[in-house]
Amino acid sequence: MKCSLSSERLQNCSGHKLNITHPVSNMFEKYTCIFERNHHSDNCECNITVEGFVLTEIFNTTLLEGSNVLLYKTFVTSDFIKPKSPVLSVQKFENGNFNVTWDDQYEKHFFESLRINLTYGIKGGHKNVRKMIYDI
């Protein structure tokens, strides 16, 4: 999981951290995420690895600057997940049709709970077709 922090008054990332807890079975998993400057922007970012990441998990987060609490917020993964970009393969047939397939790069148990919103059209055209795909 990646967390980003940006603010007009943010001078540096040192001293900022994110304490995260989330219930797993009858226990709480705890993480501390230390922010570092992103090399490509002015944002501060931190990363944690969550085992068995699923759509319905609840994360309680506390943003700290030193010992000062700046924010407390609860997140549900299904509200904020940013999917990985799929690897596309395109096959063009002589009749002008295309066969587009993709590798979603997800483990099977996680992929089964995803819905795919596919939009396609002719490049430069004004009409696109949208289709929600639940089972592929």
PDB file of C-alpha atoms in Angstrom:
ATOM      1  CA  MET A   1       0.000   0.000   0.000  1.00  0.00           C
ATOM      2  CA  LYS A   2       1.331   3.440  -0.922  1.00  0.00           C
ATOM      3  CA  CYS A   3       0.371   6.599   0.979  1.00  0.00           C
ATOM      4  CA  SER A   4       1.064  10.135  -0.300  1.00  0.00           C
ATOM      5  CA  LEU A   5       1.189  13.353   1.671  1.00  0.00           C
ATOM      6  CA  SER A   6       1.194  16.839   0.169  1.00  0.00           C
ATOM      7  CA  SER A   7       0.531  20.274   1.614  1.00  0.00           C
ATOM      8  CA  GLU A   8       1.302  23.911   0.834  1.00  0.00           C
ATOM      9  CA  ARG A   9       3.103  24.205   4.182  1.00  0.00           C
ATOM     10  CA  LEU A  10       5.000  20.913   3.907  1.00  0.00           C
ATOM     11  CA  GLN A  11       8.699  21.817   3.999  1.00  0.00           C
ATOM     12  CA  ASN A  12      10.153  18.331   4.354  1.00  0.00           C
ATOM     13  CA  CYS A  13       9.073  14.782   5.040  1.00  0.00           C
ATOM     14  CA  SER A  14      11.161  14.067   8.115  1.00  0.00           C
ATOM     15  CA  GLY A  15       9.144  13.781  11.269  1.00  0.00           C
ATOM     16  CA  HIS A  16       5.968  12.694   9.465  1.00  0.00           C
ATOM     17  CA  LYS A  17       4.751   9.154   9.907  1.00  0.00           C
ATOM     18  CA  LEU A  18       1.570   7.177   9.523  1.00  0.00           C
ATOM     19  CA  ASN A  19       0.512   4.642  12.150  1.00  0.00           C
ATOM     20  CA  ILE A  20      -1.845   2.062  10.679  1.00  0.00           C
ATOM     21  CA  THR A  21      -3.889  -0.669  12.326  1.00  0.00           C
ATOM     22  CA  HIS A  22      -6.352  -3.072  10.810  1.00  0.00           C
ATOM     23  CA  PRO A  23      -8.254  -6.018  12.233  1.00  0.00           C
ATOM     24  CA  VAL A  24      -7.196  -9.487  11.099  1.00  0.00           C
ATOM     25  CA  SER A  25      -9.167 -12.350  12.644  1.00  0.00           C
ATOM     26  CA  ASN A  26      -9.380 -11.428  16.348  1.00  0.00           C
ATOM     27  CA  MET A  27      -6.159  -9.394  16.379  1.00  0.00           C
ATOM     28  CA  PHE A  28      -4.889  -6.057  15.088  1.00  0.00           C
ATOM     29  CA  GLU A  29      -2.026  -5.823  12.611  1.00  0.00           C
ATOM     30  CA  LYS A  30       0.046  -2.678  13.223  1.00  0.00           C
ATOM     31  CA  TYR A  31       2.271  -0.836  10.758  1.00  0.00           C
ATOM     32  CA  THR A  32       4.362   2.325  10.933  1.00  0.00           C
ATOM     33  CA  CYS A  33       5.006   4.073   7.659  1.00  0.00           C
ATOM     34  CA  ILE A  34       7.802   6.718   7.583  1.00  0.00           C
ATOM     35  CA  PHE A  35       7.383   9.348   4.872  1.00  0.00           C
ATOM     36  CA  GLU A  36      10.177  10.130   2.403  1.00  0.00           C
ATOM     37  CA  ARG A  37      10.351  12.668  -0.428  1.00  0.00           C
ATOM     38  CA  ASN A  38       9.141  11.366  -3.788  1.00  0.00           C
ATOM     39  CA  HIS A  39      11.912  11.741  -6.378  1.00  0.00           C
ATOM     40  CA  HIS A  40       9.448  12.862  -9.083  1.00  0.00           C
ATOM     41  CA  SER A  41       7.260  15.341  -7.153  1.00  0.00           C
ATOM     42  CA  ASP A  42       7.065  17.440  -3.993  1.00  0.00           C
ATOM     43  CA  ASN A  43       4.926  14.811  -2.266  1.00  0.00           C
ATOM     44  CA  CYS A  44       6.017  12.714   0.665  1.00  0.00           C
ATOM     45  CA  GLU A  45       5.303   9.006   0.313  1.00  0.00           C
ATOM     46  CA  CYS A  46       5.538   5.839   2.330  1.00  0.00           C
ATOM     47  CA  ASN A  47       4.896   2.202   1.497  1.00  0.00           C
ATOM     48  CA  ILE A  48       3.849  -0.811   3.520  1.00  0.00           C
ATOM     49  CA  THR A  49       3.350  -4.398   2.465  1.00  0.00           C
ATOM     50  CA  VAL A  50       0.074  -5.919   3.608  1.00  0.00           C
ATOM     51  CA  GLU A  51      -0.179  -9.700   3.424  1.00  0.00           C
ATOM     52  CA  GLY A  52      -3.353 -11.000   1.811  1.00  0.00           C
ATOM     53  CA  PHE A  53      -4.577  -7.573   0.685  1.00  0.00           C
ATOM     54  CA  VAL A  54      -8.333  -7.780  -0.007  1.00  0.00           C
ATOM     55  CA  LEU A  55     -11.091  -5.382  -1.049  1.00  0.00           C
ATOM     56  CA  THR A  56     -13.046  -5.218   2.205  1.00  0.00           C
ATOM     57  CA  GLU A  57     -10.280  -4.489   4.694  1.00  0.00           C
ATOM     58  CA  ILE A  58     -10.582  -1.564   7.096  1.00  0.00           C
ATOM     59  CA  PHE A  59      -7.499   0.503   7.954  1.00  0.00           C
ATOM     60  CA  ASN A  60      -7.399   2.959  10.861  1.00  0.00           C
ATOM     61  CA  THR A  61      -4.713   5.563  10.225  1.00  0.00           C
ATOM     62  CA  THR A  62      -3.147   8.257  12.388  1.00  0.00           C
ATOM     63  CA  LEU A  63      -0.966  10.876  10.678  1.00  0.00           C
ATOM     64  CA  LEU A  64       1.683  12.299  12.995  1.00  0.00           C
ATOM     65  CA  GLU A  65       4.157  15.162  12.776  1.00  0.00           C
ATOM     66  CA  GLY A  66       6.509  14.294  15.603  1.00  0.00           C
ATOM     67  CA  SER A  67       4.096  13.452  18.429  1.00  0.00           C
ATOM     68  CA  ASN A  68       1.400  15.862  17.167  1.00  0.00           C
ATOM     69  CA  VAL A  69      -1.656  14.106  15.659  1.00  0.00           C
ATOM     70  CA  LEU A  70      -2.559  15.838  12.372  1.00  0.00           C
ATOM     71  CA  LEU A  71      -5.295  13.492  11.191  1.00  0.00           C
ATOM     72  CA  TYR A  72      -7.139  10.327  12.147  1.00  0.00           C
ATOM     73  CA  LYS A  73      -9.065   8.567   9.389  1.00  0.00           C
ATOM     74  CA  THR A  74     -10.550   5.157   8.641  1.00  0.00           C
ATOM     75  CA  PHE A  75     -10.216   3.751   5.116  1.00  0.00           C
ATOM     76  CA  VAL A  76     -11.882   0.803   3.416  1.00  0.00           C
ATOM     77  CA  THR A  77      -9.743  -0.617   0.608  1.00  0.00           C
ATOM     78  CA  SER A  78     -12.634  -0.912  -1.846  1.00  0.00           C
ATOM     79  CA  ASP A  79     -13.115   2.882  -1.681  1.00  0.00           C
ATOM     80  CA  PHE A  80      -9.510   3.782  -2.495  1.00  0.00           C
ATOM     81  CA  ILE A  81      -7.871   0.949  -4.383  1.00  0.00           C
ATOM     82  CA  LYS A  82      -5.997   1.943  -7.513  1.00  0.00           C
ATOM     83  CA  PRO A  83      -5.799  -1.070  -9.818  1.00  0.00           C
ATOM     84  CA  LYS A  84      -2.620  -2.167 -11.535  1.00  0.00           C
ATOM     85  CA  SER A  85      -2.458  -1.415 -15.248  1.00  0.00           C
ATOM     86  CA  PRO A  86      -3.105  -4.558 -17.282  1.00  0.00           C
ATOM     87  CA  VAL A  87      -0.688  -5.878 -19.887  1.00  0.00           C
ATOM     88  CA  LEU A  88      -2.544  -5.607 -23.219  1.00  0.00           C
ATOM     89  CA  SER A  89      -2.239  -7.836 -26.275  1.00  0.00           C
ATOM     90  CA  VAL A  90      -3.919  -6.799 -29.536  1.00  0.00           C
ATOM     91  CA  GLN A  91      -4.416  -9.056 -32.540  1.00  0.00           C
ATOM     92  CA  LYS A  92      -5.749  -7.504 -35.770  1.00  0.00           C
ATOM     93  CA  PHE A  93      -7.556  -9.710 -38.275  1.00  0.00           C
ATOM     94  CA  GLU A  94      -7.716  -9.260 -42.065  1.00  0.00           C
ATOM     95  CA  ASN A  95     -11.412  -8.328 -41.884  1.00  0.00           C
ATOM     96  CA  GLY A  96     -10.553  -5.302 -39.682  1.00  0.00           C
ATOM     97  CA  ASN A  97     -11.683  -6.834 -36.399  1.00  0.00           C
ATOM     98  CA  PHE A  98      -9.473  -6.823 -33.328  1.00  0.00           C
ATOM     99  CA  ASN A  99      -9.047  -9.308 -30.521  1.00  0.00           C
ATOM    100  CA  VAL A 100      -7.924  -7.505 -27.361  1.00  0.00           C
ATOM    101  CA  THR A 101      -6.845  -9.526 -24.335  1.00  0.00           C
ATOM    102  CA  TRP A 102      -5.119  -8.517 -21.149  1.00  0.00           C
ATOM    103  CA  ASP A 103      -3.281  -9.936 -18.179  1.00  0.00           C
ATOM    104  CA  ASP A 104      -4.610  -8.223 -15.060  1.00  0.00           C
ATOM    105  CA  GLN A 105      -1.506  -9.171 -13.001  1.00  0.00           C
ATOM    106  CA  TYR A 106      -3.630 -10.163  -9.977  1.00  0.00           C
ATOM    107  CA  GLU A 107      -3.789 -13.393  -8.042  1.00  0.00           C
ATOM    108  CA  LYS A 108      -6.905 -15.415  -8.867  1.00  0.00           C
ATOM    109  CA  HIS A 109      -8.664 -15.016  -5.486  1.00  0.00           C
ATOM    110  CA  PHE A 110      -8.288 -11.207  -5.653  1.00  0.00           C
ATOM    111  CA  PHE A 111      -9.226 -10.930  -9.332  1.00  0.00           C
ATOM    112  CA  GLU A 112     -12.519 -12.776  -8.797  1.00  0.00           C
ATOM    113  CA  SER A 113     -13.867  -9.835  -6.760  1.00  0.00           C
ATOM    114  CA  LEU A 114     -12.978  -7.175  -9.366  1.00  0.00           C
ATOM    115  CA  ARG A 115     -15.267  -5.634 -11.961  1.00  0.00           C
ATOM    116  CA  ILE A 116     -13.717  -4.397 -15.182  1.00  0.00           C
ATOM    117  CA  ASN A 117     -15.010  -1.241 -16.842  1.00  0.00           C
ATOM    118  CA  LEU A 118     -13.938  -1.448 -20.486  1.00  0.00           C
ATOM    119  CA  THR A 119     -14.168   1.559 -22.814  1.00  0.00           C
ATOM    120  CA  TYR A 120     -13.153   1.257 -26.447  1.00  0.00           C
ATOM    121  CA  GLY A 121     -13.533   3.186 -29.675  1.00  0.00           C
ATOM    122  CA  ILE A 122     -11.758   4.389 -32.787  1.00  0.00           C
ATOM    123  CA  LYS A 123      -8.781   6.655 -32.100  1.00  0.00           C
ATOM    124  CA  GLY A 124      -9.769  10.227 -32.921  1.00  0.00           C
ATOM    125  CA  GLY A 125     -13.425   9.206 -33.115  1.00  0.00           C
ATOM    126  CA  HIS A 126     -16.194  10.817 -31.122  1.00  0.00           C
ATOM    127  CA  LYS A 127     -18.039   7.688 -30.038  1.00  0.00           C
ATOM    128  CA  ASN A 128     -16.805   5.244 -27.420  1.00  0.00           C
ATOM    129  CA  VAL A 129     -18.452   2.049 -26.234  1.00  0.00           C
ATOM    130  CA  ARG A 130     -18.560   1.277 -22.499  1.00  0.00           C
ATOM    131  CA  LYS A 131     -19.115  -2.152 -21.045  1.00  0.00           C
ATOM    132  CA  MET A 132     -18.985  -3.427 -17.474  1.00  0.00           C
ATOM    133  CA  ILE A 133     -17.514  -6.922 -17.298  1.00  0.00           C
ATOM    134  CA  TYR A 134     -18.177  -9.063 -14.226  1.00  0.00           C
ATOM    135  CA  ASP A 135     -17.038 -12.471 -15.384  1.00  0.00           C
ATOM    136  CA  ILE A 136     -14.321 -13.058 -17.920  1.00  0.00           C
TER     137      ILE A 136
END
